[in-house]
């Protein structure tokens, strides 16, 4: 039973073991670099979207947080409820675009071949495509009417 371990795999010669460890370390180092690149690119991600009537323009960060909102002069000519709906729909559109871009960044940096990468992509997509933004807007518009 010379050169075998309990699982039946032959023991590696010291040179082979060092080669396997070096290859493993290289894969880990590459994964760390790819993960840092992904994180940096996601951190820099910003999306600006406008509604179809150009009443509202919003800018969101990679987490879906509102960074800026600009209102056009046309809002003075429409009902406040219409402005509120335009804001909420524009935020939802921007969040959808961020989710798509974030998934592309994840795919192009760490890939989607591992369970961890798939989990990251799923979590980002779920967070950004969360419809609670829509619910909050409906409740807020109802509350503002009174």
mmCIF file of C-alpha atoms in Angstrom:
data_model
loop_
_atom_site.group_PDB
_atom_site.id
_atom_site.type_symbol
_atom_site.label_atom_id
_atom_site.label_comp_id
_atom_site.label_asym_id
_atom_site.label_seq_id
_atom_site.Cartn_x
_atom_site.Cartn_y
_atom_site.Cartn_z
ATOM 1 C CA UNK A 1 0.000 0.000 0.000
ATOM 2 C CA UNK A 2 2.991 2.176 -0.535
ATOM 3 C CA UNK A 3 2.138 5.717 -1.707
ATOM 4 C CA UNK A 4 -1.622 5.591 -1.087
ATOM 5 C CA UNK A 5 -3.908 7.350 1.336
ATOM 6 C CA UNK A 6 -7.186 6.139 2.804
ATOM 7 C CA UNK A 7 -9.268 7.483 -0.110
ATOM 8 C CA UNK A 8 -7.243 5.446 -2.571
ATOM 9 C CA UNK A 9 -5.455 8.428 -4.167
ATOM 10 C CA UNK A 10 -1.742 7.958 -4.548
ATOM 11 C CA UNK A 11 0.421 10.293 -2.551
ATOM 12 C CA UNK A 12 2.111 12.898 -4.645
ATOM 13 C CA UNK A 13 5.789 13.224 -4.877
ATOM 14 C CA UNK A 14 6.998 16.382 -3.122
ATOM 15 C CA UNK A 15 7.516 18.144 -6.460
ATOM 16 C CA UNK A 16 4.001 17.265 -7.638
ATOM 17 C CA UNK A 17 2.501 18.434 -4.350
ATOM 18 C CA UNK A 18 4.295 21.767 -4.658
ATOM 19 C CA UNK A 19 3.077 22.150 -8.247
ATOM 20 C CA UNK A 20 -0.523 21.444 -7.209
ATOM 21 C CA UNK A 21 -0.273 23.904 -4.316
ATOM 22 C CA UNK A 22 1.193 26.564 -6.618
ATOM 23 C CA UNK A 23 -1.628 26.016 -9.141
ATOM 24 C CA UNK A 24 -4.228 26.174 -6.360
ATOM 25 C CA UNK A 25 -2.674 29.381 -5.008
ATOM 26 C CA UNK A 26 -2.690 30.850 -8.512
ATOM 27 C CA UNK A 27 -6.428 30.118 -8.850
ATOM 28 C CA UNK A 28 -7.113 31.664 -5.434
ATOM 29 C CA UNK A 29 -5.035 34.750 -6.270
ATOM 30 C CA UNK A 30 -6.890 35.145 -9.586
ATOM 31 C CA UNK A 31 -10.257 34.783 -7.857
ATOM 32 C CA UNK A 32 -9.257 37.432 -5.298
ATOM 33 C CA UNK A 33 -8.167 39.814 -8.074
ATOM 34 C CA UNK A 34 -11.372 39.164 -10.050
ATOM 35 C CA UNK A 35 -13.481 39.714 -6.928
ATOM 36 C CA UNK A 36 -11.730 43.025 -6.236
ATOM 37 C CA UNK A 37 -12.294 44.117 -9.835
ATOM 38 C CA UNK A 38 -15.959 43.157 -9.539
ATOM 39 C CA UNK A 39 -16.314 45.066 -6.288
ATOM 40 C CA UNK A 40 -14.622 48.170 -7.707
ATOM 41 C CA UNK A 41 -16.748 48.143 -10.846
ATOM 42 C CA UNK A 42 -19.955 47.609 -8.872
ATOM 43 C CA UNK A 43 -18.957 50.414 -6.507
ATOM 44 C CA UNK A 44 -18.503 52.785 -9.459
ATOM 45 C CA UNK A 45 -21.794 51.807 -11.119
ATOM 46 C CA UNK A 46 -24.269 54.674 -11.582
ATOM 47 C CA UNK A 47 -27.365 54.799 -13.757
ATOM 48 C CA UNK A 48 -29.346 57.842 -14.848
ATOM 49 C CA UNK A 49 -32.824 57.392 -16.291
ATOM 50 C CA UNK A 50 -35.575 59.732 -17.450
ATOM 51 C CA UNK A 51 -39.294 59.208 -17.851
ATOM 52 C CA UNK A 52 -40.767 59.252 -21.338
ATOM 53 C CA UNK A 53 -42.006 62.867 -20.964
ATOM 54 C CA UNK A 54 -38.683 64.135 -19.571
ATOM 55 C CA UNK A 55 -40.385 65.403 -16.417
ATOM 56 C CA UNK A 56 -38.102 63.418 -14.155
ATOM 57 C CA UNK A 57 -34.469 62.317 -14.252
ATOM 58 C CA UNK A 58 -33.040 60.125 -11.496
ATOM 59 C CA UNK A 59 -29.537 58.862 -10.780
ATOM 60 C CA UNK A 60 -29.062 55.742 -8.670
ATOM 61 C CA UNK A 61 -25.962 54.016 -7.338
ATOM 62 C CA UNK A 62 -25.121 50.323 -7.548
ATOM 63 C CA UNK A 63 -27.221 49.591 -4.453
ATOM 64 C CA UNK A 64 -30.270 51.241 -6.014
ATOM 65 C CA UNK A 65 -30.047 54.275 -3.726
ATOM 66 C CA UNK A 66 -31.235 57.580 -5.135
ATOM 67 C CA UNK A 67 -28.262 59.903 -5.632
ATOM 68 C CA UNK A 68 -29.949 62.690 -7.577
ATOM 69 C CA UNK A 69 -33.346 63.698 -8.876
ATOM 70 C CA UNK A 70 -34.014 66.451 -11.358
ATOM 71 C CA UNK A 71 -37.470 67.714 -12.160
ATOM 72 C CA UNK A 72 -38.262 69.430 -15.444
ATOM 73 C CA UNK A 73 -40.526 72.432 -15.884
ATOM 74 C CA UNK A 74 -43.289 70.194 -17.211
ATOM 75 C CA UNK A 75 -44.104 69.041 -13.666
ATOM 76 C CA UNK A 76 -45.805 72.421 -13.139
ATOM 77 C CA UNK A 77 -48.366 71.493 -15.807
ATOM 78 C CA UNK A 78 -49.453 68.097 -14.455
ATOM 79 C CA UNK A 79 -51.123 66.733 -11.341
ATOM 80 C CA UNK A 80 -48.836 65.828 -8.409
ATOM 81 C CA UNK A 81 -49.976 62.177 -8.644
ATOM 82 C CA UNK A 82 -48.675 62.022 -12.200
ATOM 83 C CA UNK A 83 -45.316 63.433 -11.087
ATOM 84 C CA UNK A 84 -45.174 60.868 -8.256
ATOM 85 C CA UNK A 85 -45.926 58.018 -10.684
ATOM 86 C CA UNK A 86 -43.265 59.321 -13.089
ATOM 87 C CA UNK A 87 -40.684 59.421 -10.295
ATOM 88 C CA UNK A 88 -41.495 55.916 -9.076
ATOM 89 C CA UNK A 89 -41.562 54.358 -12.549
ATOM 90 C CA UNK A 90 -38.283 56.063 -13.461
ATOM 91 C CA UNK A 91 -36.647 54.760 -10.271
ATOM 92 C CA UNK A 92 -37.915 51.239 -11.067
ATOM 93 C CA UNK A 93 -36.542 51.485 -14.617
ATOM 94 C CA UNK A 94 -33.157 52.678 -13.327
ATOM 95 C CA UNK A 95 -33.063 49.826 -10.804
ATOM 96 C CA UNK A 96 -33.777 47.312 -13.577
ATOM 97 C CA UNK A 97 -30.943 48.758 -15.647
ATOM 98 C CA UNK A 98 -28.562 48.663 -12.684
ATOM 99 C CA UNK A 99 -29.485 45.042 -12.024
ATOM 100 C CA UNK A 100 -28.708 44.120 -15.633
ATOM 101 C CA UNK A 101 -25.416 46.000 -15.633
ATOM 102 C CA UNK A 102 -24.442 44.517 -12.255
ATOM 103 C CA UNK A 103 -25.132 41.009 -13.540
ATOM 104 C CA UNK A 104 -22.949 41.734 -16.581
ATOM 105 C CA UNK A 105 -20.136 42.968 -14.323
ATOM 106 C CA UNK A 106 -20.383 39.858 -12.146
ATOM 107 C CA UNK A 107 -20.429 37.577 -15.168
ATOM 108 C CA UNK A 108 -17.458 39.258 -16.833
ATOM 109 C CA UNK A 109 -15.300 39.363 -13.697
ATOM 110 C CA UNK A 110 -15.935 36.327 -11.497
ATOM 111 C CA UNK A 111 -18.188 34.458 -13.914
ATOM 112 C CA UNK A 112 -21.247 32.459 -13.025
ATOM 113 C CA UNK A 113 -19.652 29.028 -12.900
ATOM 114 C CA UNK A 114 -19.434 28.747 -9.133
ATOM 115 C CA UNK A 115 -22.184 28.603 -6.530
ATOM 116 C CA UNK A 116 -20.719 31.693 -4.835
ATOM 117 C CA UNK A 117 -20.797 33.739 -8.055
ATOM 118 C CA UNK A 118 -24.357 32.611 -8.802
ATOM 119 C CA UNK A 119 -25.384 33.550 -5.261
ATOM 120 C CA UNK A 120 -23.847 37.018 -5.605
ATOM 121 C CA UNK A 121 -25.612 37.586 -8.941
ATOM 122 C CA UNK A 122 -28.934 36.360 -7.527
ATOM 123 C CA UNK A 123 -28.654 38.537 -4.429
ATOM 124 C CA UNK A 124 -27.811 41.658 -6.444
ATOM 125 C CA UNK A 125 -30.649 40.983 -8.881
ATOM 126 C CA UNK A 126 -33.179 40.384 -6.100
ATOM 127 C CA UNK A 127 -32.108 43.487 -4.199
ATOM 128 C CA UNK A 128 -32.318 45.769 -7.208
ATOM 129 C CA UNK A 129 -35.463 44.275 -8.700
ATOM 130 C CA UNK A 130 -37.339 44.406 -5.391
ATOM 131 C CA UNK A 131 -40.828 45.804 -5.988
ATOM 132 C CA UNK A 132 -41.070 47.409 -2.551
ATOM 133 C CA UNK A 133 -40.086 50.667 -4.278
ATOM 134 C CA UNK A 134 -43.375 50.470 -6.164
ATOM 135 C CA UNK A 135 -45.395 49.758 -3.013
ATOM 136 C CA UNK A 136 -43.790 52.614 -1.110
ATOM 137 C CA UNK A 137 -44.635 55.021 -3.906
ATOM 138 C CA UNK A 138 -48.262 53.965 -4.021
ATOM 139 C CA UNK A 139 -48.614 54.367 -0.274
ATOM 140 C CA UNK A 140 -46.827 57.712 -0.358
ATOM 141 C CA UNK A 141 -49.031 59.055 -3.166
ATOM 142 C CA UNK A 142 -52.155 57.951 -1.277
ATOM 143 C CA UNK A 143 -50.900 59.549 1.947
ATOM 144 C CA UNK A 144 -50.049 62.826 0.166
ATOM 145 C CA UNK A 145 -53.561 63.206 -1.189
ATOM 146 C CA UNK A 146 -54.936 63.655 2.325
#
